[in-house]
CSV table of C-alpha atoms and ligand atoms in Angstrom, one decimal:
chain,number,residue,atom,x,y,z
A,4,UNK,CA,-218.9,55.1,84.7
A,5,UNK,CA,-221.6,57.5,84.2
A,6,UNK,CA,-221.0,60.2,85.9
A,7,UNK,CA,-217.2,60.9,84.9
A,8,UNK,CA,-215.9,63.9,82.7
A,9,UNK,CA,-213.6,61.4,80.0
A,10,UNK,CA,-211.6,63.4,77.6
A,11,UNK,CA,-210.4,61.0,75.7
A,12,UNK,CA,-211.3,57.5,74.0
A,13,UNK,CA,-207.9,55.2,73.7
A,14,UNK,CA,-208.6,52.9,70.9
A,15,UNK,CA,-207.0,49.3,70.7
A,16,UNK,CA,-206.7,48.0,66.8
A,17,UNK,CA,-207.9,44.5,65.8
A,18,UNK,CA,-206.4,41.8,63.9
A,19,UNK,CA,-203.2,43.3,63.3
A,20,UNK,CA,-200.4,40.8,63.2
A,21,UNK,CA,-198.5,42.8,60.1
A,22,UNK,CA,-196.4,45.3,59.9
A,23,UNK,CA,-195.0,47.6,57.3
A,24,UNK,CA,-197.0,49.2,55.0
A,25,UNK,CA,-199.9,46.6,55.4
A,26,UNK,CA,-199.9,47.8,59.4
A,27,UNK,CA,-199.7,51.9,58.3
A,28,UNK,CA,-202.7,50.8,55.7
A,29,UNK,CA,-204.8,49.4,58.5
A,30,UNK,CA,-204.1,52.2,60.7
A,31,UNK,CA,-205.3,55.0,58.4
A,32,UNK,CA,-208.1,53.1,57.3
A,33,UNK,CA,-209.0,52.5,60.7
A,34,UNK,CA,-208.4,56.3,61.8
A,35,UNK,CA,-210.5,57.4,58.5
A,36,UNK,CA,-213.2,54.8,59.2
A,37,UNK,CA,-213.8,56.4,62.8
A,38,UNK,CA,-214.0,60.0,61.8
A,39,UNK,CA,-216.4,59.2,58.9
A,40,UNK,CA,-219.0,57.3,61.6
A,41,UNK,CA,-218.4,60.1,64.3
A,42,UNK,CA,-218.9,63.0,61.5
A,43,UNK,CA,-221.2,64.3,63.1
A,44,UNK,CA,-219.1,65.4,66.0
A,45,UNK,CA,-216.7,67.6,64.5
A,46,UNK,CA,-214.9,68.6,68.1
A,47,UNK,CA,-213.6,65.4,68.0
A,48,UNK,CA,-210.0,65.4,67.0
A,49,UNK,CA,-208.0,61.9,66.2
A,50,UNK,CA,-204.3,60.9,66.8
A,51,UNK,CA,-203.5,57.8,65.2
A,52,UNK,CA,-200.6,56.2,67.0
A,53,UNK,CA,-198.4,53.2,66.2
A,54,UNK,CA,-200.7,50.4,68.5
A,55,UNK,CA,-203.4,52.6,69.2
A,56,UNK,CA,-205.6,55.2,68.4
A,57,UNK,CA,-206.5,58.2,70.6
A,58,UNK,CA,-210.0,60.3,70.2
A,59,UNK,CA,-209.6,63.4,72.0
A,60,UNK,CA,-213.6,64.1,72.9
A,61,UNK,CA,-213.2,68.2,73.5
A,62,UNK,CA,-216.6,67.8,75.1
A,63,UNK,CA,-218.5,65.2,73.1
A,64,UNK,CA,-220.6,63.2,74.5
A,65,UNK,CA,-219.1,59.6,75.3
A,66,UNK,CA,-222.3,57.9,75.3
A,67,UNK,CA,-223.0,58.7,71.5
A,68,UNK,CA,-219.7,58.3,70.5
A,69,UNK,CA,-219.4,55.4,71.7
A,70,UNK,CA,-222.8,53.8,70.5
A,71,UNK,CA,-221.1,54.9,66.8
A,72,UNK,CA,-217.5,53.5,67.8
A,73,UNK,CA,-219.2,50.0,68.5
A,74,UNK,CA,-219.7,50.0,64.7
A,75,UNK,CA,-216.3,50.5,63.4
A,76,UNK,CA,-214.6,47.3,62.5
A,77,UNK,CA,-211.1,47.0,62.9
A,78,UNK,CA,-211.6,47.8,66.3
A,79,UNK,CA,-210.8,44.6,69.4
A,80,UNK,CA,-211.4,47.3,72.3
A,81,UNK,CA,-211.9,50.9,73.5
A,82,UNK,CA,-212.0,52.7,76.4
A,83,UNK,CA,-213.0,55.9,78.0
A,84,UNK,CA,-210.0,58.0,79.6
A,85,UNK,CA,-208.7,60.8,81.5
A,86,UNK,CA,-205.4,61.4,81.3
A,87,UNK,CA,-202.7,62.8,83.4
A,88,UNK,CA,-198.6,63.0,82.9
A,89,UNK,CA,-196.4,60.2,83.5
A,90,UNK,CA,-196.0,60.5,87.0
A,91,UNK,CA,-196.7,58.4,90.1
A,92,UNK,CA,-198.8,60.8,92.4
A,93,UNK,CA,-200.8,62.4,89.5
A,94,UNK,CA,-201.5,58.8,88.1
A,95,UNK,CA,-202.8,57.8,92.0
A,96,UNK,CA,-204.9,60.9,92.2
A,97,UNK,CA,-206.8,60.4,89.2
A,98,UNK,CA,-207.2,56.5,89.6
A,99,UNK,CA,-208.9,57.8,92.8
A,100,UNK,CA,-210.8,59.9,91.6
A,101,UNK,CA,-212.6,56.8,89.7
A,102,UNK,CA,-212.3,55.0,92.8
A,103,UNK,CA,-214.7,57.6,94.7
A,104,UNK,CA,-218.1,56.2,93.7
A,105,UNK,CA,-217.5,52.6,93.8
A,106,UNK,CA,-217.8,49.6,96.2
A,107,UNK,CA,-217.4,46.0,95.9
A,108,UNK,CA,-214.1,44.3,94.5
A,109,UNK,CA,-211.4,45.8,92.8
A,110,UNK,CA,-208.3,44.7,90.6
A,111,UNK,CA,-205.4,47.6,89.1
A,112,UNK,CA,-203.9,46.5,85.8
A,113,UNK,CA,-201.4,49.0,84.4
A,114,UNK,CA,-199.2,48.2,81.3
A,115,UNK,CA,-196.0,50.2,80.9
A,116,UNK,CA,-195.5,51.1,77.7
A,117,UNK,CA,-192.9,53.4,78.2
A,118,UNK,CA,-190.5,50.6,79.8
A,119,UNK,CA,-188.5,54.2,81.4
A,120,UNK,CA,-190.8,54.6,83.9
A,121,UNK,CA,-189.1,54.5,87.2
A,122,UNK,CA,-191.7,51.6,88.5
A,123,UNK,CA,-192.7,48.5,87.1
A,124,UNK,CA,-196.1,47.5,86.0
A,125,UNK,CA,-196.4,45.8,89.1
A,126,UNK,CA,-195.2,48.1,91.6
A,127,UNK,CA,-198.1,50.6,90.4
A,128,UNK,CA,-200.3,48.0,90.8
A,129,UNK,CA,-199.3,47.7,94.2
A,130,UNK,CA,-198.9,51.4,95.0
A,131,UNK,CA,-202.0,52.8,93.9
A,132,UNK,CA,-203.9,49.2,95.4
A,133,UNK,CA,-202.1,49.7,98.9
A,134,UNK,CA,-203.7,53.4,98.5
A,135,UNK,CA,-207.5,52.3,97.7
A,136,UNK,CA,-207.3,49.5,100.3
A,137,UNK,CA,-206.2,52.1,103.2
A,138,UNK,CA,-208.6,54.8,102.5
A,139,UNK,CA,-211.6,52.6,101.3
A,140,UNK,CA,-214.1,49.6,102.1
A,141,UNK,CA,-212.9,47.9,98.9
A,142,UNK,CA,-211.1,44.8,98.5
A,143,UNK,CA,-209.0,43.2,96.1
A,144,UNK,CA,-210.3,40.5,93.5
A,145,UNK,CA,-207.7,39.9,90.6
A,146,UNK,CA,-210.6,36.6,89.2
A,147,UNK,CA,-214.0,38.4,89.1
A,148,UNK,CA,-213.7,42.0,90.7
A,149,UNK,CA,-216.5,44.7,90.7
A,150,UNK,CA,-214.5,47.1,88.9
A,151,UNK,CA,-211.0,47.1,86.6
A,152,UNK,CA,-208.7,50.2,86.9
A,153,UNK,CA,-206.5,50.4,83.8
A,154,UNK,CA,-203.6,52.6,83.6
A,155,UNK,CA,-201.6,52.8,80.5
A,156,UNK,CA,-198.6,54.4,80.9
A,157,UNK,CA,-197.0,56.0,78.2
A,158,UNK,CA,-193.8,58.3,77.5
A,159,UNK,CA,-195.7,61.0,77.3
A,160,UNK,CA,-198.7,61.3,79.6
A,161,UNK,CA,-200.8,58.5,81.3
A,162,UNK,CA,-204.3,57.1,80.4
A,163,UNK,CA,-206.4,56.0,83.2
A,164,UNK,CA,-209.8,53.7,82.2
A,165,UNK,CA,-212.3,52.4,84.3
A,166,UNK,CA,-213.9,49.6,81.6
A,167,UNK,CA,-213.0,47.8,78.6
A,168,UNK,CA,-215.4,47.9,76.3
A,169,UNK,CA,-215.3,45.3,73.6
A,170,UNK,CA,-215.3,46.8,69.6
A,171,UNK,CA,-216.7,45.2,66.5
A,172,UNK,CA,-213.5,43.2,65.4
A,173,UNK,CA,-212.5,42.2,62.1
A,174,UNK,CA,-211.1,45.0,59.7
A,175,UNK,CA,-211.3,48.2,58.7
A,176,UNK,CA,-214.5,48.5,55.7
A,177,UNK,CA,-212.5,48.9,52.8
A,178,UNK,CA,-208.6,47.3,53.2
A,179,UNK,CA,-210.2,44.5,51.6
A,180,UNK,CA,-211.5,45.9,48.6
A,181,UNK,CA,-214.8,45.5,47.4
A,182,UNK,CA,-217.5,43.5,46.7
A,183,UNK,CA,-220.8,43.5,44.8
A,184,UNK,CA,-223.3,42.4,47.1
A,185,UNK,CA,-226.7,40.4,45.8
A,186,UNK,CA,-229.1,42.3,47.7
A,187,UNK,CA,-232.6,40.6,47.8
A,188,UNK,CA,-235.3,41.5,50.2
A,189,UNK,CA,-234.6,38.6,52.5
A,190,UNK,CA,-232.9,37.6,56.1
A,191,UNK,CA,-230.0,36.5,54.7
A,192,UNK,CA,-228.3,38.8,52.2
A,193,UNK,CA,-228.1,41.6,54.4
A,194,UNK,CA,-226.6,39.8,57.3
A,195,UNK,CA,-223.9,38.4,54.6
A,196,UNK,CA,-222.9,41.7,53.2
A,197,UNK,CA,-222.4,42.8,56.7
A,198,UNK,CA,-220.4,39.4,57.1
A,199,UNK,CA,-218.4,40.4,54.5
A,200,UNK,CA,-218.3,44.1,55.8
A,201,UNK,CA,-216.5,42.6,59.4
A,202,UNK,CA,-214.0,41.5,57.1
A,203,UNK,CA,-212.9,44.4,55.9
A,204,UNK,CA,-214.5,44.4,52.1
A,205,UNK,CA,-216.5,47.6,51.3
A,206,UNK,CA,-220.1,46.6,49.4
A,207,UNK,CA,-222.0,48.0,46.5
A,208,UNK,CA,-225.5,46.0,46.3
A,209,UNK,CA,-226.9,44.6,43.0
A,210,UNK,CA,-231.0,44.3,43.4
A,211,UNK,CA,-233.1,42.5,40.5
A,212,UNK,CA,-236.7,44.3,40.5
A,213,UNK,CA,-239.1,43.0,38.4
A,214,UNK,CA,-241.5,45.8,37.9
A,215,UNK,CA,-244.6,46.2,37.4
A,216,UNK,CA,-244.6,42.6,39.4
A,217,UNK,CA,-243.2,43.8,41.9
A,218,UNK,CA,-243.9,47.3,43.6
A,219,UNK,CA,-241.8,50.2,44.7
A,220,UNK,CA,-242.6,49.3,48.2
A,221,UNK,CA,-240.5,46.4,47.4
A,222,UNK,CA,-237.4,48.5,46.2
A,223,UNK,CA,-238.0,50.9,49.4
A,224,UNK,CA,-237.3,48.1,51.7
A,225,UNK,CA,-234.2,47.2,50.1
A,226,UNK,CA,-233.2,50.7,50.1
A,227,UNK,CA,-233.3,51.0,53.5
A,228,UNK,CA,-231.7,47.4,53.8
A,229,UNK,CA,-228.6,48.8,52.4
A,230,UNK,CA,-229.2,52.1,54.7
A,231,UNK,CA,-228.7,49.9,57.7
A,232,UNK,CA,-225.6,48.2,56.3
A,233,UNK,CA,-224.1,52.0,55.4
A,234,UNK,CA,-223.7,52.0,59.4
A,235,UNK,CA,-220.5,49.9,59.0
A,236,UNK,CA,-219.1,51.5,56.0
A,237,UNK,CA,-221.0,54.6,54.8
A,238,UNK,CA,-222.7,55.7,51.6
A,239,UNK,CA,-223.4,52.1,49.9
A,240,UNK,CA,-224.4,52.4,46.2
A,241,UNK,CA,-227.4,50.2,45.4
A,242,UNK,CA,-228.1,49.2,41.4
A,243,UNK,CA,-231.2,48.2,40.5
A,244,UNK,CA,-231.3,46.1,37.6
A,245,UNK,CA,-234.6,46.1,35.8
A,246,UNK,CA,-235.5,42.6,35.3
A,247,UNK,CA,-238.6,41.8,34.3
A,248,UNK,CA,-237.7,41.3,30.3
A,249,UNK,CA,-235.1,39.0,30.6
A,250,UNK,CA,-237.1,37.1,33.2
A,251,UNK,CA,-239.7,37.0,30.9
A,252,UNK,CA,-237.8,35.7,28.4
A,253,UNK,CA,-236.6,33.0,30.5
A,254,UNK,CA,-240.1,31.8,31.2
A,255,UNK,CA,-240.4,31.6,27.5
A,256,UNK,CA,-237.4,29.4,26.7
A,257,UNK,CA,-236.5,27.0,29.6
A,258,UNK,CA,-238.8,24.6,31.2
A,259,UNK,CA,-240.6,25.4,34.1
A,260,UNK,CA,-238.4,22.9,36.2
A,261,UNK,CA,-235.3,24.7,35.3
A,262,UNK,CA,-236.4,28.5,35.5
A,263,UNK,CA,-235.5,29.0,38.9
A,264,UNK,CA,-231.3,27.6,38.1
A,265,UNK,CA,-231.3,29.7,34.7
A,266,UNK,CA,-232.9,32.5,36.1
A,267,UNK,CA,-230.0,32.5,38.7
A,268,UNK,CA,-227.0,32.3,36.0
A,269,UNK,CA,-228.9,35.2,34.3
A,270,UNK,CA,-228.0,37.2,37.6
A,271,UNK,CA,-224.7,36.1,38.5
A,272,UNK,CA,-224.0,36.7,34.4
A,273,UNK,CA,-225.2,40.3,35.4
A,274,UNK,CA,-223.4,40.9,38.3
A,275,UNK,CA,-220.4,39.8,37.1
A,276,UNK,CA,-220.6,42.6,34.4
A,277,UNK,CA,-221.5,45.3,37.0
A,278,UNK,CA,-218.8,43.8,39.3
A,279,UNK,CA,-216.2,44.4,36.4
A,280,UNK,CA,-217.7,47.9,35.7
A,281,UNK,CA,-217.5,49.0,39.5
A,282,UNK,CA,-214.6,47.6,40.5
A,283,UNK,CA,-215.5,44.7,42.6
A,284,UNK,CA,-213.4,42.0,42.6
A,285,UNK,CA,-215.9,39.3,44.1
A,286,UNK,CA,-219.7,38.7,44.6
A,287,UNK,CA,-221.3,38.1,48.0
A,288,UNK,CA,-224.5,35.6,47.6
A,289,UNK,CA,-227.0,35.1,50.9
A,290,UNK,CA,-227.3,31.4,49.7
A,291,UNK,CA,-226.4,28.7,51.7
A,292,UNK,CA,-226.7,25.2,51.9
A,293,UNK,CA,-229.7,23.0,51.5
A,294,UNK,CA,-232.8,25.8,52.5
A,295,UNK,CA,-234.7,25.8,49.5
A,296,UNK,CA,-234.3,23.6,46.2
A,297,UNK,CA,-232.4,26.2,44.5
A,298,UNK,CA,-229.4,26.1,47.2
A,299,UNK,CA,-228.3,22.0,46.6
A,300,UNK,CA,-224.4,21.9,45.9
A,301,UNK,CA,-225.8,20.6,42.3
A,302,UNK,CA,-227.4,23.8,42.0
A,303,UNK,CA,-224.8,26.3,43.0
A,304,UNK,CA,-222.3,24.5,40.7
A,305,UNK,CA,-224.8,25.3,37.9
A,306,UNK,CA,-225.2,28.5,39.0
A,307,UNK,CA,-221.7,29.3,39.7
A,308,UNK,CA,-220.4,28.0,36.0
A,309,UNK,CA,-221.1,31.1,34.6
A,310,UNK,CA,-218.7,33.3,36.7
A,311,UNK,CA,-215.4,33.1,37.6
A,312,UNK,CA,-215.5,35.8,40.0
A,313,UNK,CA,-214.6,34.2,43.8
A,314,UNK,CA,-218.6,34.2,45.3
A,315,UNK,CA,-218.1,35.0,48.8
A,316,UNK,CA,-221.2,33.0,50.6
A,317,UNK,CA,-220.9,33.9,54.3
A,318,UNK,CA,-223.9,32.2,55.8
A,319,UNK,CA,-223.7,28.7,53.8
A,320,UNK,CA,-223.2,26.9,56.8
A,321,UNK,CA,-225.9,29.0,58.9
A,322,UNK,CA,-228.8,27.6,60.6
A,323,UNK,CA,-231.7,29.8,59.8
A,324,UNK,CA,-232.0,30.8,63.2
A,325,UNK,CA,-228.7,31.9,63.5
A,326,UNK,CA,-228.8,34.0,60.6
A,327,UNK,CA,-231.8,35.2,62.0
A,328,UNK,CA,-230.0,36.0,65.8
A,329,UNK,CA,-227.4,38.4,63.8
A,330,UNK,CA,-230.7,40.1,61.4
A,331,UNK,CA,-231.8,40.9,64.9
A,332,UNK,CA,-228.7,42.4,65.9
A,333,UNK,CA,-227.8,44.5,63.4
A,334,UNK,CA,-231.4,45.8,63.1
A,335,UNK,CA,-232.5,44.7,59.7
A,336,UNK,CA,-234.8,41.1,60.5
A,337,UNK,CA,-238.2,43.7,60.6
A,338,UNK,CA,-237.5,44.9,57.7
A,339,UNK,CA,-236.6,41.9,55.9
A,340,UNK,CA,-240.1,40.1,57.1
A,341,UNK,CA,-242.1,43.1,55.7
A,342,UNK,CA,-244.1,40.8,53.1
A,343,UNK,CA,-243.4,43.0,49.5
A,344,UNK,CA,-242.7,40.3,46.4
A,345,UNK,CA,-239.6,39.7,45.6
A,346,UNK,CA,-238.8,38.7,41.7
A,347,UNK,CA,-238.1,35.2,42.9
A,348,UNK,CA,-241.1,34.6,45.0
A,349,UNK,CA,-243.4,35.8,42.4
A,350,UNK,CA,-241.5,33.8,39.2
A,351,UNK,CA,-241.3,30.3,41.6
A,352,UNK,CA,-242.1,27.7,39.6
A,353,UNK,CA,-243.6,24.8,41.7
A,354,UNK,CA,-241.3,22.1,40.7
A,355,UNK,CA,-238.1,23.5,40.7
A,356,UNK,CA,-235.3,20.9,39.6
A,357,UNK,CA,-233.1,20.0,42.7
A,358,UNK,CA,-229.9,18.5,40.5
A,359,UNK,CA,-229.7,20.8,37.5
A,360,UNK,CA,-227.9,19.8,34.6
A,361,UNK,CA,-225.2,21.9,33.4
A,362,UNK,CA,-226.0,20.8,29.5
A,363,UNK,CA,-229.9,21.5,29.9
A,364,UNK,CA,-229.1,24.5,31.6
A,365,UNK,CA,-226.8,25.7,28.0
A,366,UNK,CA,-229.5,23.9,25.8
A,367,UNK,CA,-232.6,26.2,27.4
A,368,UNK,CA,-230.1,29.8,27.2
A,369,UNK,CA,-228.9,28.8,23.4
A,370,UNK,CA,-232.5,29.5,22.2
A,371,UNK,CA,-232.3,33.1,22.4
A,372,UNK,CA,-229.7,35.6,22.7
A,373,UNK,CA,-229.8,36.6,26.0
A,374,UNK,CA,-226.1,38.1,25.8
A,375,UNK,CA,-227.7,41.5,24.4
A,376,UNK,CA,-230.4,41.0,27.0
A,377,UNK,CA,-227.6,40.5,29.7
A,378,UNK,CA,-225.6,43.5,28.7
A,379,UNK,CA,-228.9,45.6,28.3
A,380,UNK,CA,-229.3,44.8,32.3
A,381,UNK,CA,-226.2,45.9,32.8
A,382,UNK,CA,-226.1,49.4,30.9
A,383,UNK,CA,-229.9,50.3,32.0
A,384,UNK,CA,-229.3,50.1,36.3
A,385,UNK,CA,-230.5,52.9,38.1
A,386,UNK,CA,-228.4,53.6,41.4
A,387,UNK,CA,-229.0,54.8,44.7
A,388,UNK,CA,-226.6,55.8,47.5
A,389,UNK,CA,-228.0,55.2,50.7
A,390,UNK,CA,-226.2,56.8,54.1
A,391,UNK,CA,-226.6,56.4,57.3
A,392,UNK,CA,-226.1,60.1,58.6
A,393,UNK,CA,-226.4,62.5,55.7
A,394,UNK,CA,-229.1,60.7,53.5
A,395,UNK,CA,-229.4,64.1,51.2
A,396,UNK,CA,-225.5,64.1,50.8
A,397,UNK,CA,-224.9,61.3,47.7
A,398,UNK,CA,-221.3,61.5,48.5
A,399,UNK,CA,-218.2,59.2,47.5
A,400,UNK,CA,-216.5,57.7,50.0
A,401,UNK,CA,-215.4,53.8,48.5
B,514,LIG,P1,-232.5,36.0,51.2
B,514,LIG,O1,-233.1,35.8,52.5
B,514,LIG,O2,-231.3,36.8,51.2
B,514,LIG,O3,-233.5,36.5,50.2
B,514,LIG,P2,-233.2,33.4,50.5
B,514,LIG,O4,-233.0,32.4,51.6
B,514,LIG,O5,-234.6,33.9,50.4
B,514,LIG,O6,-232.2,34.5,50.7
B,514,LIG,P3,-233.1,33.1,47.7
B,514,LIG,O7,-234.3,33.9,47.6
B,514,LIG,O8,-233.1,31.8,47.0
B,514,LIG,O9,-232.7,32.7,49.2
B,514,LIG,O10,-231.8,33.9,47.2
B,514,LIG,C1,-230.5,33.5,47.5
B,514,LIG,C2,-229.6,34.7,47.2
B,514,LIG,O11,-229.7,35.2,45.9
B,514,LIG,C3,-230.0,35.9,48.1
B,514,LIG,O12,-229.5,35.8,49.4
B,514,LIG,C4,-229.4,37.0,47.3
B,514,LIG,O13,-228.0,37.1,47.6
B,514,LIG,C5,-229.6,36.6,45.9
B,514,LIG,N1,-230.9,37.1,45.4
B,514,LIG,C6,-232.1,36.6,45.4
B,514,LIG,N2,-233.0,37.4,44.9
B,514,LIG,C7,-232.4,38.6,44.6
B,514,LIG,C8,-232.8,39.8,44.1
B,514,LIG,N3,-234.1,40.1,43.7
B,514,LIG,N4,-231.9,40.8,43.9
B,514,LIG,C9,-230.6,40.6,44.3
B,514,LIG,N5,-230.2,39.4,44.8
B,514,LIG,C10,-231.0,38.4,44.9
B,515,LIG,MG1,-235.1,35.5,49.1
């Protein structure tokens, strides 16, 4: 495919099963998404069409646009395209003109969108086949061939693709809303925010540092966490809630057993508040089932008592490794196994309860008022907006 001049990238959209306004949404979205992850290329110009989208290239290169394109969710398929009008000779030239380097098997697929064409989808198929078998070595295979020509055929010009190349799926970042994310240092909270991404819910991360315990190293690598995850959306906002006093506090008040559970209410207590302030209408957790004392179903109902914002926890049914296969793929596992502190690893008590009580929980937190202490987290975050492509540029885009 390499050595082809395309012109044009012929989008196919996702999980769209609506229509009305929810399908025009999508669509927009979609087409906004795009040009925001291929702003660097500003000869790029966009036509977003009812069932596709078409990326006119005006002399990009396909090979970086479509390393960024692989990135946008929303998006089932793409494919590079030339494109030629509507008619039957023109279409045969340029399928041809693909047709020139290869060997091996072939198979034509063309789909008629424009039902006025004077030939079915199948007579092109066997035109422009009867053509390449006459003046080539190649041979037909419709089950596993060498090579797929695809002809769209429209009303009002042609598009003519050698490959299908399979997008990111899910929805556009953004259709969905937004979420706050609980960004720790770890494997799994960046693979769930870009879980949650996939399905079309824009992130702002909540991070709990516990300075002077731990270091700005620490806060760097969850900076560049969310940098990573600003591929699928851009600019990500990340608050940085400074922790260490109310932790401190906690120590004071509970028993070591139960730090761990009340320490964890303390956080979902402050995201919540953020959540309201920033307009997220759900959390996203990287806690799942059964890895570490903290994660029993006892202790997420504990945990979970204090909010009723819905907690969106997309790797609770993960095996570590297979939270650890989609770190690897979207980049982010070296970072996450760089060994700064977190504020949990460094407050870990060594007994940690496993079935927390809900009353022992309320008995420890009514010694103090750690309401004021709560809102003080709240009104004292710092922010950051981390970008994949402009990191000087703090724009706005969710
Ligand atoms: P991770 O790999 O994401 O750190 P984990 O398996 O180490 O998860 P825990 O450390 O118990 O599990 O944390 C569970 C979840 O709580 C994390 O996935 C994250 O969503 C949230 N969390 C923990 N620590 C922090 C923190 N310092 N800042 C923000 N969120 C946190
Ligand atoms: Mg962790």
């Amino acid at each position: 495919m390499a050595n082809y001049s395309y012109e044009y990238v012929l989008v196919r959209y996702g999980e769209l099963s609506t229509k009305g306004k929810n399908r025009k949404d999508f669509i927009r979205k979609l087409r906004d998404n795009a040009k925001y992850a291929l702003k660097e290329y500003p000869e790029l110009t966009y036509d977003a069409q009812y069932d596709r989208l078409f990326i006119h290239l005006n002399g990009a290169d396909y090979e970086d646009v479509k390393d960024r394109l692989l990135k946008v969710f929303g998006i089932s398929s793409f494919s590079f395209a030339i494109r030629v009008p509507s008619e039957i000779e023109a279409i045969t030239e340029a399928v041809f003109d693909l047709v020139k380097e290869d060997t091996g098997t072939f198979k034509m697929e063309t789909r008629r969108h424009d039902k006025l064409f004077a030939m079915s989808s199948d007579e092109v198929n066997r035109y422009i086949a009867t053509k390449i078998l006459k003046n080539t070595e190649m041979k037909v295979d419709v089950h596993n061939p060498d090579h797929r020509y695809i002809v769209e055929i429209r009303k009002d010009c042609t598009y003519i693709m050698p490959e299908v190349i399979r997008g990111a799926g899910g929805y556009p970042v953004g259709i969905g809303g937004k979420a706050l994310l609980m960004l720790s240092g770890g494997i799994d909270s960046p693979v769930s925010g870009y879980l949650t991404q996939k399905r079309g819910v824009a992130i702002e991360c909540i991070h709990f540092a516990s300075m002077p315990y731990t270091s700005k190293a620490a806060l760097d690598k969850v900076l560049r966490l969310a940098k990573k995850l600003s591929l699928y959306q851009g600019p990500i906002k990340v608050h940085v809630v400074p922790f260490t006093n109310l932790q401190l506090e906690i120590y004071k008040h509970s028993d070591e057993s139960y730090a761990i559970t009340v320490m964890r209410r303390m956080m979902y207590r402050i995201a919540t508040g953020l959540a309201d302030k920033r307009n997220c209408t759900a959390l996203v957790s990287g806690e799942s089932v059964g890895q570490v004392a903290s994660q029993t179903l006892e202790s997420l109902q504990a945990i979970n008592a204090v909010t009723t914002k819905p907690v969106i926890r997309p790797v609770i049914s993960f095996d570590k490794l297979e939270i650890i296969d989609i770190a690897n793929k979207i980049d982010t596992y070296d970072i996450s196994i760089e060994p700064f502190e977190d504020c949990c690893t460094i407050f870990t008590p060594h007994n940690p309860v496993t079935k927390p009580r809900l009353d022992k929980c309320e008995l420890f937190e009514s010694r103090w008022d750690y309401a004021s202490m709560v809102q003080e987290c709240i009104d004292n975050v710092e922010t950051y907006t981390m970008n994949f492509n402009d990191p000087d540029v703090q724009d706005d885009y969710f």
